[in-house]
Amino acid sequence: MAQIEWNETKLSVGVLMFDTEHKRLISIINKLDEAMRQGKGNAVIAQVLKELINYTKTHFTHEERVMKQHNYPGLEVQLKEHKGFVDKIVGMERDLASGKAMLSLSVSNFVSAWIQNHIMKTDKASTKFLNAKGGK
Ligand SMILES: [Fe+2]
């Protein structure tokens, strides 16, 4: 998979602050993808992965807080997907650090496909609800 290009129709969830955060997530994912493609060493890749993990956690926490505030009925699905993704990327970081695995393009491909799928399906469903409530 190539780099993710922001596409308003495809990726905007209609809530400006989440779009802004998603754009930042995407730029980190693109950085990870580029580092892999350029065959950067594990140290560089581990650093970008760390950045991705940290920012993903910040963003997910923010989304979850807003959804809780508005009693979003699909919260459980969001929590489950978020946790699954964080566990997965933290696992990748661990495998990389322990030398158990070399990161390859399949990692950035997975991350890139996951985030786009999650935004288009799960996030859009929740922001549709939030926007209907008139709250952000
Ligand atoms: Fe989400």
Tab-separated table of N, CA and C and ligand atoms in Angstrom:
chain	number	residue	atom	x	y	z
A	1	MET	N	0.845	-1.201	0.000
A	1	MET	CA	0.000	0.000	0.000
A	1	MET	C	0.876	1.245	0.000
A	2	ALA	N	0.423	2.145	-0.785
A	2	ALA	CA	1.202	3.393	-0.858
A	2	ALA	C	0.884	4.271	0.347
A	3	GLN	N	1.391	5.431	0.301
A	3	GLN	CA	1.104	6.398	1.351
A	3	GLN	C	-0.382	6.737	1.372
A	4	ILE	N	-0.858	7.095	2.550
A	4	ILE	CA	-2.257	7.494	2.648
A	4	ILE	C	-2.374	8.965	2.262
A	5	GLU	N	-3.264	9.224	1.342
A	5	GLU	CA	-3.506	10.613	0.969
A	5	GLU	C	-4.821	11.038	1.569
A	6	TRP	N	-4.834	12.190	2.210
A	6	TRP	CA	-6.082	12.659	2.810
A	6	TRP	C	-7.110	12.888	1.705
A	7	ASN	N	-8.275	12.327	1.915
A	7	ASN	CA	-9.360	12.515	0.964
A	7	ASN	C	-10.595	12.886	1.771
A	8	GLU	N	-11.039	14.108	1.585
A	8	GLU	CA	-12.125	14.657	2.396
A	8	GLU	C	-13.378	13.761	2.363
A	9	THR	N	-13.768	13.362	1.179
A	9	THR	CA	-14.985	12.552	1.043
A	9	THR	C	-14.827	11.205	1.730
A	10	LYS	N	-13.673	10.620	1.512
A	10	LYS	CA	-13.440	9.287	2.046
A	10	LYS	C	-13.167	9.317	3.555
A	11	LEU	N	-12.376	10.289	4.024
A	11	LEU	CA	-11.865	10.208	5.392
A	11	LEU	C	-12.405	11.237	6.383
A	12	SER	N	-13.022	12.307	5.905
A	12	SER	CA	-13.526	13.278	6.884
A	12	SER	C	-14.697	12.684	7.656
A	13	VAL	N	-14.647	12.859	8.983
A	13	VAL	CA	-15.748	12.347	9.814
A	13	VAL	C	-16.712	13.480	10.179
A	14	GLY	N	-16.461	14.677	9.660
A	14	GLY	CA	-17.384	15.790	9.891
A	14	GLY	C	-17.246	16.443	11.258
A	15	VAL	N	-16.186	16.100	11.971
A	15	VAL	CA	-15.891	16.762	13.247
A	15	VAL	C	-14.451	17.260	13.112
A	16	LEU	N	-14.315	18.585	13.064
A	16	LEU	CA	-13.021	19.178	12.725
A	16	LEU	C	-11.866	18.694	13.594
A	17	MET	N	-12.084	18.638	14.905
A	17	MET	CA	-10.938	18.275	15.767
A	17	MET	C	-10.511	16.816	15.555
A	18	PHE	N	-11.466	15.950	15.225
A	18	PHE	CA	-11.079	14.560	14.950
A	18	PHE	C	-10.385	14.457	13.586
A	19	ASP	N	-10.867	15.218	12.624
A	19	ASP	CA	-10.194	15.225	11.317
A	19	ASP	C	-8.746	15.680	11.483
A	20	THR	N	-8.559	16.718	12.286
A	20	THR	CA	-7.209	17.248	12.505
A	20	THR	C	-6.325	16.173	13.137
A	21	GLU	N	-6.883	15.463	14.121
A	21	GLU	CA	-6.104	14.409	14.787
A	21	GLU	C	-5.846	13.236	13.833
A	22	HIS	N	-6.842	12.894	13.039
A	22	HIS	CA	-6.654	11.801	12.073
A	22	HIS	C	-5.572	12.157	11.046
A	23	LYS	N	-5.541	13.435	10.658
A	23	LYS	CA	-4.510	13.859	9.689
A	23	LYS	C	-3.117	13.688	10.292
A	24	ARG	N	-3.004	14.010	11.575
A	24	ARG	CA	-1.693	13.866	12.226
A	24	ARG	C	-1.316	12.378	12.335
A	25	LEU	N	-2.310	11.539	12.672
A	25	LEU	CA	-2.054	10.092	12.733
A	25	LEU	C	-1.569	9.579	11.376
A	26	ILE	N	-2.265	10.023	10.343
A	26	ILE	CA	-1.914	9.590	8.984
A	26	ILE	C	-0.506	10.043	8.617
A	27	SER	N	-0.139	11.247	9.042
A	27	SER	CA	1.209	11.701	8.690
A	27	SER	C	2.275	10.873	9.409
A	28	ILE	N	1.968	10.413	10.622
A	28	ILE	CA	2.942	9.544	11.321
A	28	ILE	C	3.022	8.176	10.625
A	29	ILE	N	1.860	7.678	10.210
A	29	ILE	CA	1.833	6.385	9.500
A	29	ILE	C	2.617	6.486	8.187
A	30	ASN	N	2.459	7.603	7.498
A	30	ASN	CA	3.207	7.805	6.249
A	30	ASN	C	4.711	7.865	6.511
A	31	LYS	N	5.051	8.460	7.639
A	31	LYS	CA	6.471	8.543	8.015
A	31	LYS	C	7.023	7.133	8.281
A	32	LEU	N	6.192	6.314	8.941
A	32	LEU	CA	6.596	4.928	9.224
A	32	LEU	C	6.776	4.160	7.909
A	33	ASP	N	5.819	4.333	7.028
A	33	ASP	CA	5.861	3.665	5.727
A	33	ASP	C	7.114	4.072	4.956
A	34	GLU	N	7.425	5.356	4.992
A	34	GLU	CA	8.587	5.854	4.272
A	34	GLU	C	9.891	5.307	4.865
A	35	ALA	N	9.922	5.256	6.205
A	35	ALA	CA	11.125	4.736	6.872
A	35	ALA	C	11.362	3.270	6.488
A	36	MET	N	10.272	2.507	6.399
A	36	MET	CA	10.389	1.097	5.997
A	36	MET	C	10.889	0.990	4.554
A	37	ARG	N	10.253	1.785	3.695
A	37	ARG	CA	10.622	1.745	2.279
A	37	ARG	C	12.076	2.116	2.058
A	38	GLN	N	12.536	3.078	2.837
A	38	GLN	CA	13.918	3.527	2.662
A	38	GLN	C	14.902	2.606	3.359
A	39	GLY	N	14.357	1.561	3.982
A	39	GLY	CA	15.217	0.597	4.653
A	39	GLY	C	15.959	1.189	5.835
A	40	LYS	N	15.311	2.110	6.519
A	40	LYS	CA	15.937	2.716	7.701
A	40	LYS	C	16.179	1.639	8.763
A	41	GLY	N	17.122	1.907	9.613
A	41	GLY	CA	17.447	0.928	10.649
A	41	GLY	C	16.360	0.826	11.709
A	42	ASN	N	16.480	-0.213	12.507
A	42	ASN	CA	15.484	-0.446	13.555
A	42	ASN	C	15.347	0.714	14.529
A	43	ALA	N	16.435	1.409	14.795
A	43	ALA	CA	16.372	2.504	15.761
A	43	ALA	C	15.429	3.601	15.267
A	44	VAL	N	15.548	3.933	13.995
A	44	VAL	CA	14.688	4.977	13.416
A	44	VAL	C	13.240	4.497	13.392
A	45	ILE	N	13.053	3.267	12.956
A	45	ILE	CA	11.706	2.713	12.853
A	45	ILE	C	11.056	2.611	14.233
A	46	ALA	N	11.841	2.187	15.213
A	46	ALA	CA	11.312	2.080	16.584
A	46	ALA	C	10.870	3.441	17.096
A	47	GLN	N	11.595	4.452	16.713
A	47	GLN	CA	11.259	5.805	17.161
A	47	GLN	C	9.943	6.290	16.549
A	48	VAL	N	9.761	6.022	15.280
A	48	VAL	CA	8.505	6.424	14.624
A	48	VAL	C	7.341	5.602	15.174
A	49	LEU	N	7.609	4.336	15.428
A	49	LEU	CA	6.568	3.472	15.989
A	49	LEU	C	6.147	3.968	17.373
A	50	LYS	N	7.129	4.403	18.136
A	50	LYS	CA	6.845	4.962	19.473
A	50	LYS	C	5.956	6.199	19.348
A	51	GLU	N	6.299	7.035	18.400
A	51	GLU	CA	5.514	8.248	18.155
A	51	GLU	C	4.079	7.876	17.774
A	52	LEU	N	3.954	6.861	16.946
A	52	LEU	CA	2.621	6.397	16.524
A	52	LEU	C	1.825	5.879	17.718
A	53	ILE	N	2.474	5.085	18.553
A	53	ILE	CA	1.789	4.533	19.731
A	53	ILE	C	1.326	5.660	20.653
A	54	ASN	N	2.217	6.582	20.935
A	54	ASN	CA	1.865	7.684	21.843
A	54	ASN	C	0.716	8.523	21.303
A	55	TYR	N	0.813	8.874	20.037
A	55	TYR	CA	-0.228	9.749	19.507
A	55	TYR	C	-1.553	9.009	19.332
A	56	THR	N	-1.471	7.729	19.001
A	56	THR	CA	-2.690	6.917	18.875
A	56	THR	C	-3.421	6.872	20.213
A	57	LYS	N	-2.666	6.669	21.287
A	57	LYS	CA	-3.278	6.614	22.622
A	57	LYS	C	-3.945	7.944	22.961
A	58	THR	N	-3.249	9.037	22.703
A	58	THR	CA	-3.808	10.371	22.981
A	58	THR	C	-5.107	10.574	22.208
A	59	HIS	N	-5.066	10.246	20.940
A	59	HIS	CA	-6.241	10.460	20.085
A	59	HIS	C	-7.414	9.558	20.496
A	60	PHE	N	-7.138	8.292	20.760
A	60	PHE	CA	-8.215	7.368	21.144
A	60	PHE	C	-8.858	7.812	22.465
A	61	THR	N	-8.028	8.234	23.401
A	61	THR	CA	-8.541	8.684	24.694
A	61	THR	C	-9.475	9.875	24.494
A	62	HIS	N	-9.068	10.766	23.613
A	62	HIS	CA	-9.883	11.945	23.326
A	62	HIS	C	-11.242	11.535	22.718
A	63	GLU	N	-11.189	10.685	21.707
A	63	GLU	CA	-12.435	10.214	21.067
A	63	GLU	C	-13.352	9.547	22.086
A	64	GLU	N	-12.761	8.692	22.893
A	64	GLU	CA	-13.563	7.938	23.873
A	64	GLU	C	-14.205	8.874	24.898
A	65	ARG	N	-13.459	9.900	25.294
A	65	ARG	CA	-13.991	10.836	26.274
A	65	ARG	C	-15.213	11.576	25.706
A	66	VAL	N	-15.104	12.026	24.474
A	66	VAL	CA	-16.223	12.739	23.844
A	66	VAL	C	-17.427	11.807	23.682
A	67	MET	N	-17.165	10.577	23.282
A	67	MET	CA	-18.266	9.624	23.091
A	67	MET	C	-18.965	9.299	24.411
A	68	LYS	N	-18.183	9.186	25.466
A	68	LYS	CA	-18.762	8.934	26.796
A	68	LYS	C	-19.629	10.106	27.222
A	69	GLN	N	-19.105	11.293	27.022
A	69	GLN	CA	-19.848	12.508	27.409
A	69	GLN	C	-21.218	12.563	26.755
A	70	HIS	N	-21.303	12.007	25.547
A	70	HIS	CA	-22.576	12.064	24.815
A	70	HIS	C	-23.325	10.737	24.830
A	71	ASN	N	-22.910	9.855	25.742
A	71	ASN	CA	-23.563	8.533	25.865
A	71	ASN	C	-23.723	7.830	24.524
A	72	TYR	N	-22.659	7.814	23.774
A	72	TYR	CA	-22.716	7.149	22.471
A	72	TYR	C	-22.973	5.649	22.649
A	73	PRO	N	-24.042	5.130	22.051
A	73	PRO	CA	-24.385	3.724	22.270
A	73	PRO	C	-23.390	2.730	21.657
A	74	GLY	N	-22.570	3.181	20.716
A	74	GLY	CA	-21.605	2.274	20.094
A	74	GLY	C	-20.237	2.324	20.761
A	75	LEU	N	-20.183	2.890	21.958
A	75	LEU	CA	-18.900	3.064	22.640
A	75	LEU	C	-18.112	1.759	22.794
A	76	GLU	N	-18.811	0.697	23.159
A	76	GLU	CA	-18.124	-0.589	23.380
A	76	GLU	C	-17.335	-1.047	22.152
A	77	VAL	N	-17.945	-0.873	20.982
A	77	VAL	CA	-17.272	-1.272	19.740
A	77	VAL	C	-16.002	-0.437	19.544
A	78	GLN	N	-16.142	0.873	19.788
A	78	GLN	CA	-14.977	1.752	19.661
A	78	GLN	C	-13.875	1.320	20.621
A	79	LEU	N	-14.260	1.090	21.886
A	79	LEU	CA	-13.266	0.722	22.898
A	79	LEU	C	-12.545	-0.557	22.494
A	80	LYS	N	-13.323	-1.518	22.011
A	80	LYS	CA	-12.759	-2.809	21.634
A	80	LYS	C	-11.789	-2.662	20.449
A	81	GLU	N	-12.204	-1.908	19.451
A	81	GLU	CA	-11.324	-1.718	18.287
A	81	GLU	C	-10.065	-0.940	18.676
A	82	HIS	N	-10.248	0.100	19.465
A	82	HIS	CA	-9.095	0.896	19.891
A	82	HIS	C	-8.097	0.036	20.663
A	83	LYS	N	-8.617	-0.741	21.609
A	83	LYS	CA	-7.738	-1.566	22.435
A	83	LYS	C	-7.006	-2.600	21.572
A	84	GLY	N	-7.755	-3.204	20.653
A	84	GLY	CA	-7.150	-4.206	19.771
A	84	GLY	C	-5.991	-3.625	18.976
A	85	PHE	N	-6.178	-2.413	18.487
A	85	PHE	CA	-5.141	-1.778	17.671
A	85	PHE	C	-3.920	-1.406	18.513
A	86	VAL	N	-4.179	-0.814	19.686
A	86	VAL	CA	-3.060	-0.432	20.562
A	86	VAL	C	-2.273	-1.678	20.976
A	87	ASP	N	-2.981	-2.737	21.358
A	87	ASP	CA	-2.293	-3.985	21.735
A	87	ASP	C	-1.410	-4.479	20.599
A	88	LYS	N	-1.944	-4.385	19.401
A	88	LYS	CA	-1.216	-4.880	18.234
A	88	LYS	C	0.063	-4.062	17.978
A	89	ILE	N	-0.044	-2.740	18.022
A	89	ILE	CA	1.165	-1.953	17.725
A	89	ILE	C	2.167	-1.991	18.885
A	90	VAL	N	1.648	-2.125	20.103
A	90	VAL	CA	2.565	-2.270	21.245
A	90	VAL	C	3.299	-3.620	21.123
A	91	GLY	N	2.590	-4.635	20.676
A	91	GLY	CA	3.194	-5.958	20.442
A	91	GLY	C	4.288	-5.891	19.386
A	92	MET	N	4.034	-5.110	18.350
A	92	MET	CA	5.041	-4.946	17.282
A	92	MET	C	6.289	-4.275	17.836
A	93	GLU	N	6.055	-3.274	18.683
A	93	GLU	CA	7.179	-2.557	19.289
A	93	GLU	C	8.010	-3.510	20.150
A	94	ARG	N	7.304	-4.353	20.902
A	94	ARG	CA	7.976	-5.305	21.781
A	94	ARG	C	8.798	-6.310	20.964
A	95	ASP	N	8.193	-6.821	19.902
A	95	ASP	CA	8.888	-7.791	19.056
A	95	ASP	C	10.121	-7.175	18.410
A	96	LEU	N	9.987	-5.929	18.053
A	96	LEU	CA	11.117	-5.239	17.432
A	96	LEU	C	12.243	-5.049	18.453
A	97	ALA	N	11.859	-4.605	19.656
A	97	ALA	CA	12.859	-4.339	20.702
A	97	ALA	C	13.574	-5.613	21.136
A	98	SER	N	12.839	-6.727	21.143
A	98	SER	CA	13.452	-7.974	21.617
A	98	SER	C	14.194	-8.695	20.489
A	99	GLY	N	14.128	-8.115	19.307
A	99	GLY	CA	14.820	-8.736	18.179
A	99	GLY	C	14.087	-9.945	17.635
A	100	LYS	N	12.864	-10.133	18.129
A	100	LYS	CA	12.079	-11.290	17.703
A	100	LYS	C	11.578	-11.112	16.270
A	101	ALA	N	11.388	-9.874	15.917
A	101	ALA	CA	10.885	-9.634	14.570
A	101	ALA	C	11.541	-8.432	13.947
A	102	MET	N	11.697	-8.492	12.656
A	102	MET	CA	12.153	-7.342	11.903
A	102	MET	C	10.879	-6.717	11.364
A	103	LEU	N	10.805	-5.428	11.466
A	103	LEU	CA	9.602	-4.808	10.921
A	103	LEU	C	9.719	-4.763	9.407
A	104	SER	N	8.636	-5.009	8.770
A	104	SER	CA	8.657	-4.976	7.316
A	104	SER	C	7.482	-4.137	6.840
A	105	LEU	N	7.383	-4.008	5.541
A	105	LEU	CA	6.286	-3.203	4.993
A	105	LEU	C	4.922	-3.740	5.367
A	106	SER	N	4.863	-5.018	5.728
A	106	SER	CA	3.563	-5.560	6.110
A	106	SER	C	3.034	-4.840	7.354
A	107	VAL	N	3.935	-4.298	8.166
A	107	VAL	CA	3.523	-3.563	9.358
A	107	VAL	C	2.848	-2.248	8.962
A	108	SER	N	3.526	-1.473	8.124
A	108	SER	CA	2.908	-0.199	7.736
A	108	SER	C	1.669	-0.436	6.888
A	109	ASN	N	1.671	-1.509	6.124
A	109	ASN	CA	0.462	-1.839	5.348
A	109	ASN	C	-0.711	-2.144	6.268
A	110	PHE	N	-0.446	-2.912	7.321
A	110	PHE	CA	-1.507	-3.251	8.271
A	110	PHE	C	-2.028	-1.979	8.951
A	111	VAL	N	-1.100	-1.171	9.455
A	111	VAL	CA	-1.478	0.032	10.197
A	111	VAL	C	-2.278	0.976	9.297
A	112	SER	N	-1.820	1.113	8.089
A	112	SER	CA	-2.462	2.021	7.155
A	112	SER	C	-3.865	1.537	6.770
A	113	ALA	N	-4.002	0.248	6.524
A	113	ALA	CA	-5.325	-0.291	6.175
A	113	ALA	C	-6.262	-0.215	7.377
A	114	TRP	N	-5.724	-0.516	8.564
A	114	TRP	CA	-6.564	-0.513	9.770
A	114	TRP	C	-7.141	0.878	10.019
A	115	ILE	N	-6.276	1.884	9.968
A	115	ILE	CA	-6.743	3.222	10.335
A	115	ILE	C	-7.795	3.735	9.350
A	116	GLN	N	-7.577	3.461	8.070
A	116	GLN	CA	-8.553	3.943	7.073
A	116	GLN	C	-9.897	3.243	7.241
A	117	ASN	N	-9.827	1.957	7.472
A	117	ASN	CA	-11.046	1.178	7.676
A	117	ASN	C	-11.797	1.639	8.926
A	118	HIS	N	-11.028	1.876	9.994
A	118	HIS	CA	-11.632	2.308	11.256
A	118	HIS	C	-12.288	3.697	11.112
A	119	ILE	N	-11.601	4.600	10.456
A	119	ILE	CA	-12.163	5.949	10.263
A	119	ILE	C	-13.440	5.864	9.426
A	120	MET	N	-13.368	5.114	8.332
A	120	MET	CA	-14.503	5.088	7.405
A	120	MET	C	-15.730	4.395	7.983
A	121	LYS	N	-15.513	3.380	8.791
A	121	LYS	CA	-16.665	2.660	9.329
A	121	LYS	C	-17.010	3.088	10.755
A	122	THR	N	-16.140	2.777	11.676
A	122	THR	CA	-16.456	2.956	13.097
A	122	THR	C	-16.532	4.428	13.510
A	123	ASP	N	-15.536	5.215	13.084
A	123	ASP	CA	-15.552	6.630	13.480
A	123	ASP	C	-16.687	7.392	12.805
A	124	LYS	N	-16.911	7.109	11.534
A	124	LYS	CA	-17.994	7.830	10.846
A	124	LYS	C	-19.343	7.522	11.477
A	125	ALA	N	-19.520	6.296	11.931
A	125	ALA	CA	-20.784	5.940	12.586
A	125	ALA	C	-20.947	6.739	13.869
A	126	SER	N	-19.859	6.896	14.618
A	126	SER	CA	-19.992	7.601	15.896
A	126	SER	C	-20.134	9.103	15.700
A	127	THR	N	-19.446	9.668	14.724
A	127	THR	CA	-19.564	11.120	14.544
A	127	THR	C	-20.908	11.491	13.919
A	128	LYS	N	-21.491	10.539	13.225
A	128	LYS	CA	-22.837	10.784	12.693
A	128	LYS	C	-23.786	10.986	13.883
A	129	PHE	N	-23.591	10.141	14.876
A	129	PHE	CA	-24.383	10.244	16.112
A	129	PHE	C	-24.071	11.559	16.841
A	130	LEU	N	-22.788	11.854	17.008
A	130	LEU	CA	-22.393	13.071	17.732
A	130	LEU	C	-22.898	14.328	17.030
A	131	ASN	N	-22.776	14.350	15.720
A	131	ASN	CA	-23.232	15.521	14.979
A	131	ASN	C	-24.752	15.679	15.059
A	132	ALA	N	-25.457	14.558	15.084
A	132	ALA	CA	-26.909	14.621	15.193
A	132	ALA	C	-27.306	15.189	16.553
A	133	LYS	N	-26.456	14.935	17.559
A	133	LYS	CA	-26.732	15.479	18.896
A	133	LYS	C	-26.303	16.940	18.998
A	134	GLY	N	-25.602	17.388	17.986
A	134	GLY	CA	-25.149	18.785	17.962
A	134	GLY	C	-23.975	19.054	18.867
A	135	GLY	N	-23.381	17.993	19.365
A	135	GLY	CA	-22.267	18.190	20.283
A	135	GLY	C	-20.984	17.677	19.699
A	136	LYS	N	-19.894	18.236	20.141
A	136	LYS	CA	-18.627	17.761	19.646
A	136	LYS	C	-17.830	17.243	20.820
B	1	FE	FE	-12.002	5.527	16.733
